[in-house]
Tab-separated table of C-alpha atoms and ligand atoms in Angstrom:
chain	number	residue	atom	x	y	z
A	142	MET	CA	11.641	9.816	2.681
A	143	LYS	CA	11.069	9.898	6.425
A	144	VAL	CA	8.217	7.986	8.039
A	145	ASP	CA	7.236	8.253	11.691
A	146	ILE	CA	4.822	5.596	12.915
A	147	LEU	CA	2.762	6.389	16.006
A	148	THR	CA	1.632	3.170	17.622
A	149	LEU	CA	1.075	1.349	20.908
A	150	PHE	CA	2.867	-1.696	19.427
A	151	PRO	CA	6.204	-0.576	17.972
A	152	ASN	CA	7.590	-4.148	18.053
A	153	MET	CA	5.146	-5.128	15.307
A	154	PHE	CA	7.292	-3.129	12.882
A	155	SER	CA	10.679	-4.666	13.573
A	156	SER	CA	10.855	-7.627	11.214
A	157	PRO	CA	8.769	-6.546	8.179
A	158	PHE	CA	11.185	-3.712	7.429
A	159	GLN	CA	14.350	-5.742	7.921
A	160	GLU	CA	13.746	-8.123	5.051
A	161	SER	CA	14.300	-8.040	1.321
A	162	ILE	CA	13.676	-4.877	-0.686
A	163	LEU	CA	12.523	-2.685	2.196
A	164	GLY	CA	15.435	-3.804	4.365
A	165	LYS	CA	17.861	-2.818	1.585
A	166	ALA	CA	16.126	0.526	1.047
A	167	ILE	CA	16.492	1.326	4.746
A	168	GLU	CA	20.124	0.185	4.773
A	169	LYS	CA	20.806	2.485	1.826
A	170	GLY	CA	19.106	5.380	3.637
A	171	LEU	CA	16.441	5.778	0.946
A	172	ILE	CA	13.745	5.459	3.621
A	173	GLN	CA	14.074	6.355	7.292
A	174	ILE	CA	11.425	4.723	9.461
A	175	ARG	CA	10.962	5.453	13.157
A	176	THR	CA	8.397	4.003	15.508
A	177	ILE	CA	7.101	6.195	18.298
A	178	ASN	CA	5.329	4.576	21.217
A	179	ILE	CA	2.249	6.663	21.986
A	180	ARG	CA	2.393	5.383	25.579
A	181	ASP	CA	5.643	7.309	26.103
A	182	TYR	CA	3.638	10.518	25.604
A	183	ALA	CA	1.031	9.789	28.270
A	184	LEU	CA	1.287	12.307	31.095
A	185	ASP	CA	0.145	10.299	34.100
A	186	LYS	CA	2.201	7.944	36.215
A	187	HIS	CA	0.485	4.825	34.840
A	188	GLN	CA	0.807	6.015	31.260
A	189	VAL	CA	-2.854	5.511	30.453
A	190	VAL	CA	-3.608	5.859	26.730
A	191	ASP	CA	-7.275	4.799	26.576
A	192	ASP	CA	-10.548	5.510	28.332
A	193	THR	CA	-14.241	4.584	28.173
A	194	PRO	CA	-16.331	6.302	25.474
A	195	TYR	CA	-18.492	9.303	26.376
A	196	GLY	CA	-22.104	8.331	25.845
A	197	GLY	CA	-21.370	4.745	26.816
A	198	GLY	CA	-20.893	1.695	24.657
A	199	GLN	CA	-18.440	-1.098	23.955
A	200	GLY	CA	-14.692	-1.030	24.402
A	201	MET	CA	-12.185	1.754	24.870
A	202	VAL	CA	-11.206	4.896	22.956
A	203	MET	CA	-7.661	6.205	22.568
A	204	LYS	CA	-7.201	9.430	24.491
A	205	VAL	CA	-6.439	12.689	22.692
A	206	GLU	CA	-3.584	14.047	24.876
A	207	PRO	CA	-0.902	11.353	24.371
A	208	ILE	CA	-1.487	11.302	20.611
A	209	ALA	CA	-1.472	15.115	20.469
A	210	ARG	CA	1.848	15.263	22.342
A	211	ALA	CA	3.414	12.591	20.147
A	212	ILE	CA	2.348	14.325	16.917
A	213	GLU	CA	3.464	17.716	18.230
A	214	TRP	CA	6.853	16.277	19.119
A	215	VAL	CA	7.375	15.019	15.533
A	216	LYS	CA	6.013	18.265	14.089
A	217	SER	CA	8.434	20.310	16.176
A	218	GLN	CA	11.208	18.646	14.145
A	219	ALA	CA	9.349	18.522	10.828
A	220	PRO	CA	6.555	21.101	10.608
A	221	SER	CA	5.561	20.053	7.088
A	222	ALA	CA	5.152	16.340	7.869
A	223	TRP	CA	1.908	14.941	6.443
A	224	THR	CA	-0.238	13.130	9.013
A	225	ILE	CA	-2.271	10.101	7.952
A	226	HIS	CA	-4.705	8.208	10.160
A	227	LEU	CA	-5.377	4.584	9.154
A	228	THR	CA	-9.081	3.827	9.483
A	229	PRO	CA	-11.865	2.024	7.611
A	230	GLN	CA	-13.564	5.459	7.406
A	231	GLY	CA	-10.741	6.786	5.220
A	232	ASN	CA	-10.279	7.164	1.460
A	233	PRO	CA	-9.654	3.763	-0.138
A	234	PHE	CA	-5.922	3.320	-0.729
A	235	ASN	CA	-4.831	2.773	-4.326
A	236	GLN	CA	-1.776	3.052	-6.579
A	237	LYS	CA	-2.500	6.677	-7.433
A	238	MET	CA	-2.428	7.610	-3.737
A	239	ALA	CA	0.785	5.621	-3.296
A	240	GLN	CA	2.304	7.672	-6.136
A	241	ASN	CA	1.184	10.991	-4.669
A	242	LEU	CA	2.362	10.089	-1.166
A	243	SER	CA	5.735	8.917	-2.501
A	244	ASN	CA	6.465	12.575	-3.367
A	245	ARG	CA	6.115	13.728	0.243
A	246	PRO	CA	9.352	14.076	2.189
A	247	HIS	CA	7.877	13.153	5.576
A	248	LEU	CA	4.857	11.084	6.617
A	249	ILE	CA	3.363	10.518	10.055
A	250	LEU	CA	1.268	7.349	10.211
A	251	LEU	CA	-1.118	7.208	13.138
A	252	CYS	CA	-2.192	3.683	14.105
A	253	GLY	CA	-5.258	3.343	16.307
A	254	ARG	CA	-6.287	0.407	18.489
A	255	TYR	CA	-9.459	-0.566	20.353
A	256	GLU	CA	-12.581	1.275	19.107
A	257	GLY	CA	-10.412	3.981	17.564
A	258	ILE	CA	-9.199	7.448	18.501
A	259	ASP	CA	-10.903	10.477	20.035
A	260	GLU	CA	-12.448	12.441	17.151
A	261	ARG	CA	-10.587	15.615	18.204
A	262	VAL	CA	-7.307	14.035	17.087
A	263	ARG	CA	-8.686	13.875	13.576
A	264	GLU	CA	-10.060	17.408	13.748
A	265	LEU	CA	-6.875	18.994	15.077
A	266	PHE	CA	-3.983	16.939	13.718
A	267	VAL	CA	-4.910	14.603	10.857
A	268	ASP	CA	-4.354	15.729	7.259
A	269	GLU	CA	-5.791	12.661	5.573
A	270	GLU	CA	-7.606	9.455	6.519
A	271	VAL	CA	-6.804	6.300	4.566
A	272	SER	CA	-8.388	2.837	4.512
A	273	ILE	CA	-6.663	-0.214	3.055
A	274	GLY	CA	-9.970	-1.958	2.410
A	275	ASP	CA	-13.466	-2.781	3.594
A	276	TYR	CA	-12.642	-5.152	6.435
A	277	VAL	CA	-11.883	-4.643	10.095
A	278	LEU	CA	-8.378	-5.048	11.493
A	279	THR	CA	-7.463	-5.141	15.172
A	280	GLY	CA	-5.374	-2.012	14.705
A	281	GLY	CA	-3.937	0.374	12.145
A	282	GLU	CA	-0.431	-1.145	12.279
A	283	LEU	CA	-0.817	-3.639	9.434
A	284	ALA	CA	-2.506	-0.943	7.347
A	285	ALA	CA	0.482	1.368	7.960
A	286	MET	CA	2.820	-1.406	6.809
A	287	VAL	CA	0.803	-1.805	3.609
A	288	LEU	CA	1.138	1.919	2.869
A	289	ILE	CA	4.860	1.935	3.581
A	290	ASP	CA	5.444	-1.102	1.385
A	291	ALA	CA	3.475	0.270	-1.568
A	292	ILE	CA	5.017	3.757	-1.274
A	293	SER	CA	8.613	2.610	-0.710
A	294	ARG	CA	8.871	0.604	-3.913
A	295	LEU	CA	8.065	3.799	-5.855
A	296	LEU	CA	10.986	5.758	-4.386
A	297	PRO	CA	13.974	6.268	-6.687
A	298	GLY	CA	16.600	3.558	-6.190
A	299	VAL	CA	14.436	1.154	-4.183
A	300	LEU	CA	13.710	-1.274	-7.001
A	301	GLY	CA	16.469	-2.430	-9.326
A	302	SER	CA	17.229	-0.067	-12.178
A	303	ASP	CA	16.377	-2.925	-14.571
A	304	ARG	CA	12.735	-2.233	-13.832
A	305	SER	CA	11.238	-0.098	-16.547
A	306	ALA	CA	8.973	2.757	-15.489
A	307	GLU	CA	7.803	2.921	-19.080
A	308	GLU	CA	6.613	-0.690	-19.022
A	309	ASP	CA	4.875	-0.071	-15.691
A	310	SER	CA	2.937	2.849	-17.101
A	311	PHE	CA	2.060	0.909	-20.265
A	312	PHE	CA	0.353	-1.721	-18.104
A	313	GLN	CA	-1.045	0.756	-15.590
A	314	SER	CA	-4.583	-0.023	-14.404
A	315	LEU	CA	-4.453	-3.450	-16.047
A	316	LEU	CA	-3.981	-6.747	-14.222
A	317	GLU	CA	-0.698	-8.500	-14.898
A	318	TYR	CA	-0.162	-11.017	-17.690
A	319	PRO	CA	0.673	-14.627	-16.698
A	320	GLN	CA	4.318	-15.360	-15.848
A	321	TYR	CA	6.227	-18.611	-16.356
A	322	THR	CA	9.691	-19.900	-15.621
A	323	ARG	CA	11.402	-23.276	-16.107
A	324	PRO	CA	10.510	-26.082	-16.600
A	325	SER	CA	8.672	-25.578	-19.902
A	326	SER	CA	6.451	-28.574	-19.121
A	327	PHE	CA	5.129	-29.472	-15.654
A	328	ARG	CA	2.696	-32.373	-15.107
A	329	GLY	CA	1.490	-32.015	-18.650
A	330	VAL	CA	0.905	-28.253	-18.425
A	331	GLU	CA	2.951	-26.418	-21.041
A	332	VAL	CA	4.308	-22.880	-21.087
A	333	PRO	CA	2.612	-21.012	-23.974
A	334	GLU	CA	4.726	-21.588	-27.080
A	335	VAL	CA	5.019	-17.917	-27.999
A	336	LEU	CA	7.051	-17.259	-24.815
A	337	LEU	CA	9.682	-19.781	-25.990
A	338	SER	CA	9.746	-18.411	-29.535
A	339	GLY	CA	12.174	-15.528	-29.033
A	340	ASN	CA	9.810	-13.400	-31.142
A	341	HIS	CA	9.729	-10.278	-29.004
A	342	SER	CA	6.946	-8.445	-30.789
A	343	ALA	CA	4.758	-11.578	-30.692
A	344	ILE	CA	5.537	-11.958	-26.979
A	345	GLU	CA	4.661	-8.335	-26.301
A	346	ARG	CA	1.390	-8.714	-28.187
A	347	TRP	CA	0.516	-11.932	-26.310
A	348	ARG	CA	1.230	-10.340	-22.933
A	349	ARG	CA	-0.854	-7.284	-23.711
A	350	LYS	CA	-3.715	-9.493	-24.855
A	351	GLU	CA	-3.569	-11.688	-21.735
A	352	ALA	CA	-3.453	-8.605	-19.470
A	353	LEU	CA	-6.513	-7.259	-21.270
A	354	ARG	CA	-8.273	-10.647	-21.112
A	355	ARG	CA	-7.748	-11.026	-17.374
A	356	THR	CA	-8.752	-7.470	-16.651
A	357	SER	CA	-11.963	-7.633	-18.680
A	358	LYS	CA	-12.866	-10.955	-17.078
A	359	ARG	CA	-11.936	-10.250	-13.447
A	360	ARG	CA	-11.901	-6.476	-13.062
A	361	PRO	CA	-14.002	-4.793	-15.743
A	362	ASP	CA	-14.094	-1.740	-13.439
A	363	LEU	CA	-10.357	-1.250	-14.052
A	364	LEU	CA	-10.762	-1.557	-17.793
A	365	ALA	CA	-13.237	1.322	-17.802
A	366	ASN	CA	-10.463	3.622	-16.483
A	367	ALA	CA	-7.608	2.242	-18.625
A	368	GLN	CA	-6.333	4.161	-21.638
A	369	LEU	CA	-6.807	1.671	-24.459
A	370	SER	CA	-5.234	2.027	-27.874
A	371	SER	CA	-7.119	1.015	-31.005
A	372	GLU	CA	-4.826	-2.052	-31.064
A	373	ASP	CA	-5.991	-2.898	-27.521
A	374	LYS	CA	-9.623	-2.662	-28.595
A	375	LYS	CA	-8.889	-4.975	-31.519
A	376	LEU	CA	-7.234	-7.467	-29.161
A	377	LEU	CA	-10.246	-7.347	-26.845
A	378	GLU	CA	-12.631	-8.016	-29.703
A	379	GLU	CA	-10.710	-10.925	-31.174
A	380	MET	CA	-10.363	-12.749	-27.872
A	381	LEU	CA	-12.573	-15.636	-26.908
A	382	PRO	CA	-13.082	-16.206	-23.197
A	383	LYS	CA	-10.535	-18.712	-21.838
A	384	LYS	CA	-11.693	-21.350	-19.404
A	385	SER	CA	-8.514	-21.048	-17.320
A	386	ASP	CA	-9.273	-17.411	-16.681
A	387	GLY	CA	-12.432	-18.244	-14.738
B	682	LIG	N1	-8.671	-0.453	11.439
B	682	LIG	N2	-7.766	0.320	6.880
B	682	LIG	C1	-9.606	-0.449	13.729
B	682	LIG	C2	-8.831	-0.890	10.136
B	682	LIG	C3	-8.202	-0.221	8.967
B	682	LIG	C4	-8.528	-0.476	7.621
B	682	LIG	C5	-7.785	0.621	11.824
B	682	LIG	C6	-9.449	-1.113	12.448
B	682	LIG	C7	-7.891	1.188	13.141
B	682	LIG	C8	-8.851	1.141	15.375
B	682	LIG	N3	-7.269	0.707	8.959
B	682	LIG	N4	-8.772	0.599	14.055
B	682	LIG	N5	-9.410	-1.343	7.139
B	682	LIG	O1	-9.535	-1.854	9.930
B	682	LIG	O2	-7.008	1.049	7.701
């Protein structure tokens, strides 16, 4: 997958993509990420990219021409690239969107600053607007990184092959079950005995139950959309609320 990031702050993207899983994926050529400095596409001598809003008001608005030229430059190489603008006005980002976007060969991520971009950019060039949540960032850059991270791990070969897609889908739209590693006892808090038992079907059952417990307690909205088996419903009924799940 190719990703072109349009931003006024390309340096923000240097270290996050060099580390760990994403760094490896880039090394392997599974993802190709480029940053494009919108300022390089300004036409005037001082490379102005913002201006005061028509109608008055606070702050500055990103000008249409530099962004238009930058997008058109990418599109001249990749006409089918899908252009996403990161904004709190967009569709809330979720795993389903990450899955859909992971099937696209080429994304353009447009990161705004200041009070945002001239509306005509959206009208003329943006295919989709995406929000990473109901809070206000100083710019779209961190939101773009969130999208890239969530999408990249879904690309074939990015995660280890030991990771089971089947298991992922079994637990889809549920919160994760609790994880433990050594030591088995820490400051008097014990790892649940079943996890040390070697009884794989009992372990599987326990994990499913804990995932269901957490989800019903913390995110009942997710449970409403989950596909629950009759076994799941039984597990939900037999469970008493646990204090530690608070
Ligand atoms: N911003 N999800 C301001 C966001 C945001 C979000 C993006 C703030 C762009 C100009 N982006 N600008 N939340 O808060 O995506």
